[in-house]
mmCIF file of C-alpha atoms in Angstrom:
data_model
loop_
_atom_site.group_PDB
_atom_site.id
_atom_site.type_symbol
_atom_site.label_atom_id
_atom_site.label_comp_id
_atom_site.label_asym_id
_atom_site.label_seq_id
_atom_site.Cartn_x
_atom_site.Cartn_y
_atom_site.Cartn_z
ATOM 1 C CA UNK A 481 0.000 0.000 0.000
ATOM 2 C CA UNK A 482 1.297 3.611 -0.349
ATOM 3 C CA UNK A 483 2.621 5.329 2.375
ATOM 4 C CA UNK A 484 -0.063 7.491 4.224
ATOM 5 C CA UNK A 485 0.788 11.099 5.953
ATOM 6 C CA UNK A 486 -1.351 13.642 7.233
ATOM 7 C CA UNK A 487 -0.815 17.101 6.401
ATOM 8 C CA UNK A 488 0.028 19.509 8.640
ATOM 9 C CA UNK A 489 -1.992 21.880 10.211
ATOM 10 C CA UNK A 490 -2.984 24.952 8.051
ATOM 11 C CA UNK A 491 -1.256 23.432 4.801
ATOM 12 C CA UNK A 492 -2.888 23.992 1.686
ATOM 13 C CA UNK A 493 -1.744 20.920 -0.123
ATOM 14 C CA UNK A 494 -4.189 19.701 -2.149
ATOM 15 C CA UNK A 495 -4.870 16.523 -0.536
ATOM 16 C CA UNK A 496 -7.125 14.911 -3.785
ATOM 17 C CA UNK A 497 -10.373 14.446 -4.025
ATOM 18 C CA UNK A 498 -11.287 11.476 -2.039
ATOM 19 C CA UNK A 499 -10.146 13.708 1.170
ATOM 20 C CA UNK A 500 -11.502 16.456 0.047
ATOM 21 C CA UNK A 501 -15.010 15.465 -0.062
ATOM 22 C CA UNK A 502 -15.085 12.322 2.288
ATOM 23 C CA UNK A 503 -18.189 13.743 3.687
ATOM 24 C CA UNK A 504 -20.051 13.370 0.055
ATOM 25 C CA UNK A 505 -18.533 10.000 -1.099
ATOM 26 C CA UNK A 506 -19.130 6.384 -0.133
ATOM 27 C CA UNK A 507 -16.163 5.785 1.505
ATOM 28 C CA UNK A 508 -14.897 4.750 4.778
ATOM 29 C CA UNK A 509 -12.676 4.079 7.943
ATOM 30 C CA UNK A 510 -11.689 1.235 5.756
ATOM 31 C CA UNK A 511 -11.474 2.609 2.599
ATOM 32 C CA UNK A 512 -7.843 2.542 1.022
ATOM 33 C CA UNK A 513 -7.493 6.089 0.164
ATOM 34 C CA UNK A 514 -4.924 5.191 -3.319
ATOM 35 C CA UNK A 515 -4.191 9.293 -4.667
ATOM 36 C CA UNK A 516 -2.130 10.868 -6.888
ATOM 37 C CA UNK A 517 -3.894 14.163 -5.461
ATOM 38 C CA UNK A 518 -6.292 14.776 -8.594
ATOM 39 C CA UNK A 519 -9.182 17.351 -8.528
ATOM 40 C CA UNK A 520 -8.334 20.867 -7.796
ATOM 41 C CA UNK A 521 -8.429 22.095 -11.173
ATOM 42 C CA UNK A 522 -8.383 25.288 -12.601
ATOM 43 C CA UNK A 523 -11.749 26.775 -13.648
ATOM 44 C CA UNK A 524 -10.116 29.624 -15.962
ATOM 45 C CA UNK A 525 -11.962 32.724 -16.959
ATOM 46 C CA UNK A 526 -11.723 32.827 -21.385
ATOM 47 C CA UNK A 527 -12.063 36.112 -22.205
ATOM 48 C CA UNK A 528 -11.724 35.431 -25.465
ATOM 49 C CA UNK A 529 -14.861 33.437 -25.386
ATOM 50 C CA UNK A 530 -16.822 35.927 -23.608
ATOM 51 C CA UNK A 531 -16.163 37.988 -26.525
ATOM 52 C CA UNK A 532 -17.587 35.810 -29.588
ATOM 53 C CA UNK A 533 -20.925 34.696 -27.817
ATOM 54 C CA UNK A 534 -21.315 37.613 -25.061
ATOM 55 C CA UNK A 535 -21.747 35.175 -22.292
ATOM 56 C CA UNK A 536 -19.777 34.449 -19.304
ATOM 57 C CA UNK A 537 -17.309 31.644 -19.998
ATOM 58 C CA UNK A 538 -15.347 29.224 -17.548
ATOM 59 C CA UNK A 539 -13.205 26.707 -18.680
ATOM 60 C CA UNK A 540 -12.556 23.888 -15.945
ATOM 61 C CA UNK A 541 -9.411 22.321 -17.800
ATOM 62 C CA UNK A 542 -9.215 18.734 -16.176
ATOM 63 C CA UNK A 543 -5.688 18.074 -18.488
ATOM 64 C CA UNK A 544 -4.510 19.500 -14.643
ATOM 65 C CA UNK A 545 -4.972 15.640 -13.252
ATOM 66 C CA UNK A 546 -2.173 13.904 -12.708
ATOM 67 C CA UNK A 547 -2.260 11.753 -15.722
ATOM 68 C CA UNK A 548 -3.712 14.397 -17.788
ATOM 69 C CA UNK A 549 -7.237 13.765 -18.003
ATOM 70 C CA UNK A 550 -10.561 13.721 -15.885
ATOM 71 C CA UNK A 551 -10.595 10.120 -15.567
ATOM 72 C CA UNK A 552 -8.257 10.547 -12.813
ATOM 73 C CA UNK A 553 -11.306 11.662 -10.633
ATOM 74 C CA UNK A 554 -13.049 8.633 -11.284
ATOM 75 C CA UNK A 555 -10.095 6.504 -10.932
ATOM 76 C CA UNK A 556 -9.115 7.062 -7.332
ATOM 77 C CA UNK A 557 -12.211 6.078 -6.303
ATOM 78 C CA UNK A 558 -12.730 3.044 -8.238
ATOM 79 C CA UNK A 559 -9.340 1.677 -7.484
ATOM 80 C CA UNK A 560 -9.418 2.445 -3.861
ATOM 81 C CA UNK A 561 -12.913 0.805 -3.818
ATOM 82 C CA UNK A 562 -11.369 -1.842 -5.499
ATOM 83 C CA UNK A 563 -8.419 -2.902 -3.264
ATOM 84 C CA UNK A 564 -11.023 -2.493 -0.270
ATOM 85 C CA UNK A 565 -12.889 -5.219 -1.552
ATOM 86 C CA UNK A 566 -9.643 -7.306 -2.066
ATOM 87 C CA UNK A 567 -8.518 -6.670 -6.040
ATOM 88 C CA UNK A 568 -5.018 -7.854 -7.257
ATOM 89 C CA UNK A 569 -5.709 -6.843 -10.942
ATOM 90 C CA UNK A 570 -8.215 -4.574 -12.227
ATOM 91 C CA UNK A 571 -9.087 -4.335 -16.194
ATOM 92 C CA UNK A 572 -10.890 -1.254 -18.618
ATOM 93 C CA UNK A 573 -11.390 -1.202 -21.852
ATOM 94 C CA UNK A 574 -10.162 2.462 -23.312
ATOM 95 C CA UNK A 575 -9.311 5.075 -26.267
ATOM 96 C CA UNK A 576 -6.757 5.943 -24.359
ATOM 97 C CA UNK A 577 -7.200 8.540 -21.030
ATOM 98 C CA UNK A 578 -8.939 5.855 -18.863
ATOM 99 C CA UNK A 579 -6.190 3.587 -19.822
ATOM 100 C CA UNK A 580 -3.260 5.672 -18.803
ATOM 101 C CA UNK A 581 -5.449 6.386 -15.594
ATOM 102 C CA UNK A 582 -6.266 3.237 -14.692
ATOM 103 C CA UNK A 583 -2.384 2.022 -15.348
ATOM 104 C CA UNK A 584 -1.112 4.915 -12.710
ATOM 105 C CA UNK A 585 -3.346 4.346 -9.624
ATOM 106 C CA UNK A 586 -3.553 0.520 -10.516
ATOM 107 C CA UNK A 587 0.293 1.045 -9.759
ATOM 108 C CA UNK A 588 0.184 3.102 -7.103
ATOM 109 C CA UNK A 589 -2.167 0.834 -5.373
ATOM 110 C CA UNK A 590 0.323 -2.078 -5.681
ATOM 111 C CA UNK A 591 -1.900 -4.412 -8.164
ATOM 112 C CA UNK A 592 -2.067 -5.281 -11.348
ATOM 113 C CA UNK A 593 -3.571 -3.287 -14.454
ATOM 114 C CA UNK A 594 -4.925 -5.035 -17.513
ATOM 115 C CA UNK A 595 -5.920 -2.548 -20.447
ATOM 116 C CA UNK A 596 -7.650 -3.192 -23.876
ATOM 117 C CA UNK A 597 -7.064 -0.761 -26.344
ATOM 118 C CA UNK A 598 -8.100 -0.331 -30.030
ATOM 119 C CA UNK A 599 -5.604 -1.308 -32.502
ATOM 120 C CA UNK A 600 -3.930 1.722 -34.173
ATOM 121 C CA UNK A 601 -6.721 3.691 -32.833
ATOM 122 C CA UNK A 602 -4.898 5.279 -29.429
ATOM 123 C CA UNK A 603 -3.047 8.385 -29.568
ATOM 124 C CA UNK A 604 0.573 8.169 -29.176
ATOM 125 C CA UNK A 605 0.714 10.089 -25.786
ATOM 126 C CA UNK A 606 -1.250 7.709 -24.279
ATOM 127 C CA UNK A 607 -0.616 4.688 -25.349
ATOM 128 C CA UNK A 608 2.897 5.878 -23.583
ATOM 129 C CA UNK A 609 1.510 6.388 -20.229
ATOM 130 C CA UNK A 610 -0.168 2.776 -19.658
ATOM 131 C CA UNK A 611 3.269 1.538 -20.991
ATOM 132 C CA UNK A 612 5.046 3.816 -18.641
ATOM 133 C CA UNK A 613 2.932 3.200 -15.771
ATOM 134 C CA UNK A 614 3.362 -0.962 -16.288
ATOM 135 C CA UNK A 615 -0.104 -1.928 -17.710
ATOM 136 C CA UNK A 616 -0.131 -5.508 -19.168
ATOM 137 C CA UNK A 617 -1.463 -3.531 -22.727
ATOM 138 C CA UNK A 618 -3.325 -5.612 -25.847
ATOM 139 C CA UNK A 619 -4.209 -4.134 -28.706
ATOM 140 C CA UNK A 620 -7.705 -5.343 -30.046
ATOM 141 C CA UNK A 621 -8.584 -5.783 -33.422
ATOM 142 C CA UNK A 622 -11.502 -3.798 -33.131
ATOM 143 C CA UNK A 623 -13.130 -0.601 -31.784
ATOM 144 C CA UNK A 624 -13.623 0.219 -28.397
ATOM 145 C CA UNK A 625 -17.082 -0.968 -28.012
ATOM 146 C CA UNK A 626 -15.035 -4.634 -28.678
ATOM 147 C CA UNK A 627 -12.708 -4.046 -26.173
ATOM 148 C CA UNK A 628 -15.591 -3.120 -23.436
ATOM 149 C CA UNK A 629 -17.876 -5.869 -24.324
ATOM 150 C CA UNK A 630 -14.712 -8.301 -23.938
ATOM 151 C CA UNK A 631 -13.295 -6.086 -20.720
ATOM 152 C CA UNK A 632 -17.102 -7.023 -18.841
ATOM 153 C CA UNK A 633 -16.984 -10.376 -20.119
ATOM 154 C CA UNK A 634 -12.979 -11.090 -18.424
ATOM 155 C CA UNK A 635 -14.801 -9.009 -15.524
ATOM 156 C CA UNK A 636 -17.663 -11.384 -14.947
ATOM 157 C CA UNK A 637 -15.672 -14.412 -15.138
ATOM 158 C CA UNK A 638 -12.447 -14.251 -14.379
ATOM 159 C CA UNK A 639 -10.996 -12.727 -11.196
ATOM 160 C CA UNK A 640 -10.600 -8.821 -11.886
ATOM 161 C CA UNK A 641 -12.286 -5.592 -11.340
ATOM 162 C CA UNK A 642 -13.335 -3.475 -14.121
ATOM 163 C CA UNK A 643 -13.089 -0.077 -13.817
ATOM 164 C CA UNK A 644 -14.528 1.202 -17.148
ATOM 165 C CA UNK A 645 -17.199 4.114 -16.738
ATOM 166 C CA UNK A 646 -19.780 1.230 -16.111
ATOM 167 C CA UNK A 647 -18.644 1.083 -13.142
ATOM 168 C CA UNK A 648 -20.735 3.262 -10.758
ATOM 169 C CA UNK A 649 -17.671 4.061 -8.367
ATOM 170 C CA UNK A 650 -16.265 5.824 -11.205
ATOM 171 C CA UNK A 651 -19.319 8.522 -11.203
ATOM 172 C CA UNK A 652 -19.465 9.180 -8.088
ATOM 173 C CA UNK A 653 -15.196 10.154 -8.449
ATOM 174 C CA UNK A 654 -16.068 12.423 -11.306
ATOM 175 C CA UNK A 655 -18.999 14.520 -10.285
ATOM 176 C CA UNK A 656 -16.937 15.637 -7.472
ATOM 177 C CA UNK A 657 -15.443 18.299 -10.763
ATOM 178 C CA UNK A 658 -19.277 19.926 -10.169
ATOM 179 C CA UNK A 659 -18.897 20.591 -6.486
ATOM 180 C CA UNK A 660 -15.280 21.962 -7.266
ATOM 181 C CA UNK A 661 -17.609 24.655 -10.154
ATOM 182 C CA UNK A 662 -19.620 25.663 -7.715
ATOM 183 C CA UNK A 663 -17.169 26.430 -4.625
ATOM 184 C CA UNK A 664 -15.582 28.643 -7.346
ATOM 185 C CA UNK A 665 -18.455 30.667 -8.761
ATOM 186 C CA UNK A 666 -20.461 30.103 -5.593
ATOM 187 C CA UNK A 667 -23.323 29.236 -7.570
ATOM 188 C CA UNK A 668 -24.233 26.643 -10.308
ATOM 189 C CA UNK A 669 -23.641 28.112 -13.796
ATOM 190 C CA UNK A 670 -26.568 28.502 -15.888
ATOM 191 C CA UNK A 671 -25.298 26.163 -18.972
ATOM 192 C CA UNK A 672 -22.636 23.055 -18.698
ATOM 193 C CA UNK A 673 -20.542 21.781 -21.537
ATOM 194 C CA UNK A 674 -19.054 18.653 -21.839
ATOM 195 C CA UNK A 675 -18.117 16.246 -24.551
ATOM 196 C CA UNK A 676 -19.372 13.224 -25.101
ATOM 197 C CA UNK A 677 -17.703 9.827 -25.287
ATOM 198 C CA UNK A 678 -18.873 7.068 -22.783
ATOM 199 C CA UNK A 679 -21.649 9.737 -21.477
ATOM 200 C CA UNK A 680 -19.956 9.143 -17.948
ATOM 201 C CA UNK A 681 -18.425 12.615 -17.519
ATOM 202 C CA UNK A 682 -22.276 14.255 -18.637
ATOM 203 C CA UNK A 683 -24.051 11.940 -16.148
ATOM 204 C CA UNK A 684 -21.103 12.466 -13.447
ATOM 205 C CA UNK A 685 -21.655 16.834 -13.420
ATOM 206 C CA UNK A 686 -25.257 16.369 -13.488
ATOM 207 C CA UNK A 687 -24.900 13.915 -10.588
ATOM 208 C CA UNK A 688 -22.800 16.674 -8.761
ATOM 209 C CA UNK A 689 -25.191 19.658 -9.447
ATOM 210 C CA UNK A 690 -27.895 17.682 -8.053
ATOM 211 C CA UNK A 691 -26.692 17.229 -5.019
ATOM 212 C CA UNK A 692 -25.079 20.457 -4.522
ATOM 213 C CA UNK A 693 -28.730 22.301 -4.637
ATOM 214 C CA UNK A 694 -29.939 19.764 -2.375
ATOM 215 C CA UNK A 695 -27.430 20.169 -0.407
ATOM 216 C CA UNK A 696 -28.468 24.353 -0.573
ATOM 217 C CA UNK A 697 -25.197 25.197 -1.898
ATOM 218 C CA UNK A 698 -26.082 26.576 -5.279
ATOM 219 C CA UNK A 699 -29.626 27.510 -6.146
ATOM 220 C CA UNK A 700 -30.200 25.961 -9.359
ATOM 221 C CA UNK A 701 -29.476 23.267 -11.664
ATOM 222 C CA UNK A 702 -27.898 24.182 -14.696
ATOM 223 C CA UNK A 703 -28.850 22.947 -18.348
ATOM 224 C CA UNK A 704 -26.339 19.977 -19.656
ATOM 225 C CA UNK A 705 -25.407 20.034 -23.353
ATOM 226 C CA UNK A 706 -23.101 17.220 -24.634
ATOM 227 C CA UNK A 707 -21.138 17.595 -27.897
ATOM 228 C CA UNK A 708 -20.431 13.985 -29.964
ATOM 229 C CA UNK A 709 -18.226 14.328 -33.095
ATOM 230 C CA UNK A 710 -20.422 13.610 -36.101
ATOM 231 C CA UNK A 711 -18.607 10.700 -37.032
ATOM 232 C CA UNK A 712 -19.446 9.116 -33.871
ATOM 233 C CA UNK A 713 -22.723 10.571 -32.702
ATOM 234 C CA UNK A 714 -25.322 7.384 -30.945
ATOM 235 C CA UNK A 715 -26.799 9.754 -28.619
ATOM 236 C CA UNK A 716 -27.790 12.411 -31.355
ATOM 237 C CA UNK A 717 -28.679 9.501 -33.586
ATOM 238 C CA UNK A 718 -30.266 7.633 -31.409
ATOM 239 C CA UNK A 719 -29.013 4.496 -32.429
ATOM 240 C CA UNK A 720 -25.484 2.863 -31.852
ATOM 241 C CA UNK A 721 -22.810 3.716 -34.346
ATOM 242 C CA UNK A 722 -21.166 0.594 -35.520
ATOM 243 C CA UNK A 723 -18.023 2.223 -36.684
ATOM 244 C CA UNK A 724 -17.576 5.217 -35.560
ATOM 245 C CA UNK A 725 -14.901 7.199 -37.025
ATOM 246 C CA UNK A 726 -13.722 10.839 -35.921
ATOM 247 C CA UNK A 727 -10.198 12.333 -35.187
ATOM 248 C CA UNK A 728 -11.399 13.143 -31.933
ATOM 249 C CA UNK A 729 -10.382 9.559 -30.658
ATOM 250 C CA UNK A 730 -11.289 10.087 -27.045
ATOM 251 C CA UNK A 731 -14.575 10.214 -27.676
ATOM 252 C CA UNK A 732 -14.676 8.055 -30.465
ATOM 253 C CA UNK A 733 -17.154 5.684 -28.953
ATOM 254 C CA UNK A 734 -20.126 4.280 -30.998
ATOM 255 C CA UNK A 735 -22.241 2.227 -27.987
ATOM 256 C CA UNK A 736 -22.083 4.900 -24.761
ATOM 257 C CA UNK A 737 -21.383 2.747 -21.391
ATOM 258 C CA UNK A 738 -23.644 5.683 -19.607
ATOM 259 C CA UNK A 739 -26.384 6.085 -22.192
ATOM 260 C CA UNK A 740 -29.067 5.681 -20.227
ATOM 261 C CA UNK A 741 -27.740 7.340 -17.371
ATOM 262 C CA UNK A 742 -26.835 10.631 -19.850
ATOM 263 C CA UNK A 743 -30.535 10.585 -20.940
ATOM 264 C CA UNK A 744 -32.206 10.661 -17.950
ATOM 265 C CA UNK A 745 -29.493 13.798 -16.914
ATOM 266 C CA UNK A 746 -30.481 15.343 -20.280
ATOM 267 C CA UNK A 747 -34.652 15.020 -19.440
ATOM 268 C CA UNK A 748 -33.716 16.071 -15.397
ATOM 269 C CA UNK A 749 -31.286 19.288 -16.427
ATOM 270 C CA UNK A 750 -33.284 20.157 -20.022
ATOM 271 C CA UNK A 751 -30.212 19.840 -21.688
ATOM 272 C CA UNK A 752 -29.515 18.929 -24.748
ATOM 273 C CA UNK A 753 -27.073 16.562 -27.003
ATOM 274 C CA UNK A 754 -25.145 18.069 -30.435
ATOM 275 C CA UNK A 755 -22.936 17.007 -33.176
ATOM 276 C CA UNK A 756 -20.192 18.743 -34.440
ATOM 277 C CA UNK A 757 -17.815 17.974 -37.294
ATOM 278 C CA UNK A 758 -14.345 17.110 -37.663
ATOM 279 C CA UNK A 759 -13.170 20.686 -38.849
ATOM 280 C CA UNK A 760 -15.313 22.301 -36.617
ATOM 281 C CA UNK A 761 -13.591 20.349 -33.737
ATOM 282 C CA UNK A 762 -10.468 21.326 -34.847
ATOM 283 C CA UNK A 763 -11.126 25.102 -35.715
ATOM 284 C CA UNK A 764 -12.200 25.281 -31.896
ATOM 285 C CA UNK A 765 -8.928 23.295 -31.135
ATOM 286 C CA UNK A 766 -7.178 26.439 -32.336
ATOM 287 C CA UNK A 767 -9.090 29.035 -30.927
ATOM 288 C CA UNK A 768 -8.774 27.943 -27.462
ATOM 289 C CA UNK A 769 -4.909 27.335 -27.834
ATOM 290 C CA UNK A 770 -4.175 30.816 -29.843
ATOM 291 C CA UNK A 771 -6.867 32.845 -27.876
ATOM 292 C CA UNK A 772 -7.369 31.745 -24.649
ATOM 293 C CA UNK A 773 -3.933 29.474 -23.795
ATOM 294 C CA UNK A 774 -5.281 26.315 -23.250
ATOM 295 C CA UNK A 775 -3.691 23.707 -24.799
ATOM 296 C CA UNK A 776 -6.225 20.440 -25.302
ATOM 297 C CA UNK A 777 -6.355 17.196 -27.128
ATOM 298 C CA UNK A 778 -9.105 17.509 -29.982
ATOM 299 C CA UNK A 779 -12.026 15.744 -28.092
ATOM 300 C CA UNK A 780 -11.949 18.256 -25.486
ATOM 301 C CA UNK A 781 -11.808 21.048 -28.094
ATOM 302 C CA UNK A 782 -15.661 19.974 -28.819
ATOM 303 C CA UNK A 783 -17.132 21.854 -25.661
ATOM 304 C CA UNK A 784 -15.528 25.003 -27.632
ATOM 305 C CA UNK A 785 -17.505 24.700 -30.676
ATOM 306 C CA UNK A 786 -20.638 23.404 -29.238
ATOM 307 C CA UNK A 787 -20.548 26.942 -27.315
ATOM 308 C CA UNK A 788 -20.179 28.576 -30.356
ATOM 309 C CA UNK A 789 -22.355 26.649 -32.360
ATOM 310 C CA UNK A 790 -25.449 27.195 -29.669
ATOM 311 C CA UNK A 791 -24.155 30.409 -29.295
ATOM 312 C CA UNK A 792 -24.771 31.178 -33.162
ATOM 313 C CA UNK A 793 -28.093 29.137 -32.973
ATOM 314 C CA UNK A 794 -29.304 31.916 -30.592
ATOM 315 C CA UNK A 795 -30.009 29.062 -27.499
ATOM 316 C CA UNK A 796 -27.384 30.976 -24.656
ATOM 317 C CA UNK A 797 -28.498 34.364 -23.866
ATOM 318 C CA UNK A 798 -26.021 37.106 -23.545
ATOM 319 C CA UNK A 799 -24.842 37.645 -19.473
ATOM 320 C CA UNK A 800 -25.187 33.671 -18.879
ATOM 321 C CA UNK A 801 -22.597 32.016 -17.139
ATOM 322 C CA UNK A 802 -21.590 28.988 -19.069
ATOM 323 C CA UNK A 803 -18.741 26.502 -17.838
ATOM 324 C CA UNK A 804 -16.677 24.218 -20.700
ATOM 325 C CA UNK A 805 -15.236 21.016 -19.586
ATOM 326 C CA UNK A 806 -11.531 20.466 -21.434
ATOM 327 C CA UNK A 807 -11.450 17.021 -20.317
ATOM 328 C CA UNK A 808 -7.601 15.998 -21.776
ATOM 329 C CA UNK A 809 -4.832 17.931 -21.825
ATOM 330 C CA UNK A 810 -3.286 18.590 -25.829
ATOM 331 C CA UNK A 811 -0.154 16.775 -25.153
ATOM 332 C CA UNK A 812 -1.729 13.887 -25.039
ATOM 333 C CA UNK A 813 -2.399 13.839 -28.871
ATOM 334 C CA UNK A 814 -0.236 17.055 -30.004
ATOM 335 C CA UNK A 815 -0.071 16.219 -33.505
ATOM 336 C CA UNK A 816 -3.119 18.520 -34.364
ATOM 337 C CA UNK A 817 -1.084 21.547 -33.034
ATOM 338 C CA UNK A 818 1.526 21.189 -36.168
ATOM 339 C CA UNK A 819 -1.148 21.188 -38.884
ATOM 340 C CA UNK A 820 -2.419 24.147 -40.413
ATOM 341 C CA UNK A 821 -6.074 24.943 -41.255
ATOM 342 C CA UNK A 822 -5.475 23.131 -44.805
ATOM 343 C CA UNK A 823 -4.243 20.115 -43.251
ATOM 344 C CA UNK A 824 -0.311 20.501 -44.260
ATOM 345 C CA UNK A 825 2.472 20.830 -41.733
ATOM 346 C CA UNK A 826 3.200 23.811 -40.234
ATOM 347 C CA UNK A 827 6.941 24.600 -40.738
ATOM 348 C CA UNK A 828 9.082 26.773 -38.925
ATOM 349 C CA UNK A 829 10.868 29.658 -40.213
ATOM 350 C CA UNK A 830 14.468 29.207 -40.503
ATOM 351 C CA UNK A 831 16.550 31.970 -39.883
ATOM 352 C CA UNK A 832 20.704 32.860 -40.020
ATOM 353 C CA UNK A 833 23.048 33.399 -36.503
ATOM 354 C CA UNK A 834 22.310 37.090 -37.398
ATOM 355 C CA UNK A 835 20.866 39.414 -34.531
ATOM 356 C CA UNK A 836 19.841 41.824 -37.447
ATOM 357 C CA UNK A 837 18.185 39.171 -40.083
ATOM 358 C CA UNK A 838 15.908 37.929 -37.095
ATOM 359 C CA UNK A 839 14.963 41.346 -35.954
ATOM 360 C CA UNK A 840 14.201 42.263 -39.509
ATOM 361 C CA UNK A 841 11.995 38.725 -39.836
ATOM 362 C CA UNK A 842 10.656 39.748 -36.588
ATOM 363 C CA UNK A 843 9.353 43.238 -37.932
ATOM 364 C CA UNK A 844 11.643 45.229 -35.706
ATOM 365 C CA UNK A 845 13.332 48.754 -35.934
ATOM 366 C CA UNK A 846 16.517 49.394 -34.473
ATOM 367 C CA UNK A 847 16.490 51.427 -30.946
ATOM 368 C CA UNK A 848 16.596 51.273 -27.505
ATOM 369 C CA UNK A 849 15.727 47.829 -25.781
ATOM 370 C CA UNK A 850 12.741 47.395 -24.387
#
């Protein structure tokens, strides 16, 4: 088991989320607390945003966790629950975040982590981690919704603990992000963006909003919209997607784990589930990198352009405070950030060991320094 400490008086260590809300989660006395201190994350004001759709945006950027991504929220508590009920080896089926997640607190925790992966479908950055972090990794040959189907299946029958989004402990980690929102703005926000793989993260805020107004510390619930890329879109469909296909692999899911869970949120919060395209994934991509200095993998970039697409449809009023949830940080999958809006490469500009070449490539006169 790790080692434990406890902080000292007064210190403002983060002490992850597990700790932090003990009094809201089903844990216990005998609860292993396994933390890599996740949660905490920034919720950072994009002015940028503000500007093109006149509301009030927040961006909570969960590529802050410790491996990167918001599954880390989820992941504490499901492995801790998991070595409190005796787990050696825990499995998950993943596009890559949950993976690298489940491979670092799987280690940290002192068992065993078994991860199924698409083949040639994972983003290089990720695949990396759950190497890195000693997952025994296989490569399917199929899509994710094949590696889940077989990850339940080893789950049911064989001795280890899956800890795919199916897995209700895994919620209740990641609505804790909602109670974080709302100790921030010290209210709800009126609209919440997320995108949508899985549906876990979706059901998860909801899950937290609720029981922050019940609890009486916001005052209302706020509408949910989810974003799917249109290559991979069951929940706008309405039907499973048997191939989904999208360069926004973290959510390239065609069978959502949570998709009954994320329509009874949608019904509860009148929220609402989009599509958005490819290059419209990717234009957002930019603007929150080159505008607002957040740097995301292309999944994440979707709450972006489902703002602006509702925005331009007329749905979020000016004045509303609307939250975005960047759910991966961009160097997981970086490759998008060295192609141009044409698709080619961008390509540096070379210049000579010559102070005044450079300052003439540069566009500046001679004078005093700055």
């Amino acid at each position: 088991m790790p080692a434990e400490y406890t902080p000292r008086p007064n210190s403002r260590q983060w002490r992850g989320v597990l700790r932090e809300y003990a009094d809201r989660l089903d844990i216990s006395d005998a609860t292993p607390v396994i933390t890599l201190g996740e949660g905490g994350t920034p919720l950072i004001p994009a002015a940028a945003l503000s500007a093109r759709t006149g509301a009030n945006v927040f961006v909570k950027f969960e590529g802050m966790n410790p491996t990167g991504s918001f599954k880390d929220r989820g992941m504490t508590m499901a492995i801790s629950k998991a070595v409190e009920h005796g787990a050696k080896a825990v499995i998950c089926a993943s596009t890559g975040n949950t993976s690298a997640s489940a491979a670092a607190y799987a280690t940290h925790a002192g068992i065993q982590a078994v991860v199924l992966v698409p083949e040639g479908k994972i983003a290089m950055g990720k695949l990396s981690q759950a190497i890195a972090h000693n997952a025994q990794l296989l490569q399917v040959q199929g899509n994710f919704d094949d590696c889940l189907e077989i990850a339940r299946d080893l789950a049911t029958n064989y001795p280890v603990h899956l800890v795919n989004s199916v897995n209700p402990d895994r919620i209740e980690g990641q609505k804790t992000a909602a109670f974080e929102v709302v100790e921030v703005l010290g209210d709800a926000p009126d609209f919440h963006i997320v995108p949508v793989g899985n549906a876990g993260n979706y059901t998860a805020y909801h899950r937290g909003y609720t029981e922050e107004l019940k609890r009486g510390e916001s005052t209302k619930q706020p509408r949910m919209f989810g974003f799917q890329a249109a290559g991979s879109a069951p929940l706008v469909l309405g039907h499973p997607v048997k191939n989904p296909d999208t360069i926004a692999s973290a959510i390239r899911i065609g069978n959502p784990a949570s998709w009954d869970l994320a329509l009874n949120a949608r019904a509860d919060s009148d929220g609402y589930f989009g599509a958005i395209d490819d290059t419209h994934i990717l234009e957002a991509h930019r603007i929150l990198s080159a505008e607002v200095g957040i740097f995301v993998e292309p999944a994440s970039a979707i709450s972006v352009a489902g703002l602006l697409e509702r925005s331009a449809a007329g749905v979020i009023p000016a004045g509303a405070t609307v939250v975005l949830t960047v759910t991966g940080h961009g160097l997981k999958d970086p490759q998008w950030a060295l192609r141009t809006a044409d698709g080619s490469d961008v390509q540096p500009t070379i210049v000579p060991v010559d102070v005044k070449a450079i300052a003439e490539v540069l566009g500046l006169a001679a004078g005093a320094g700055a």
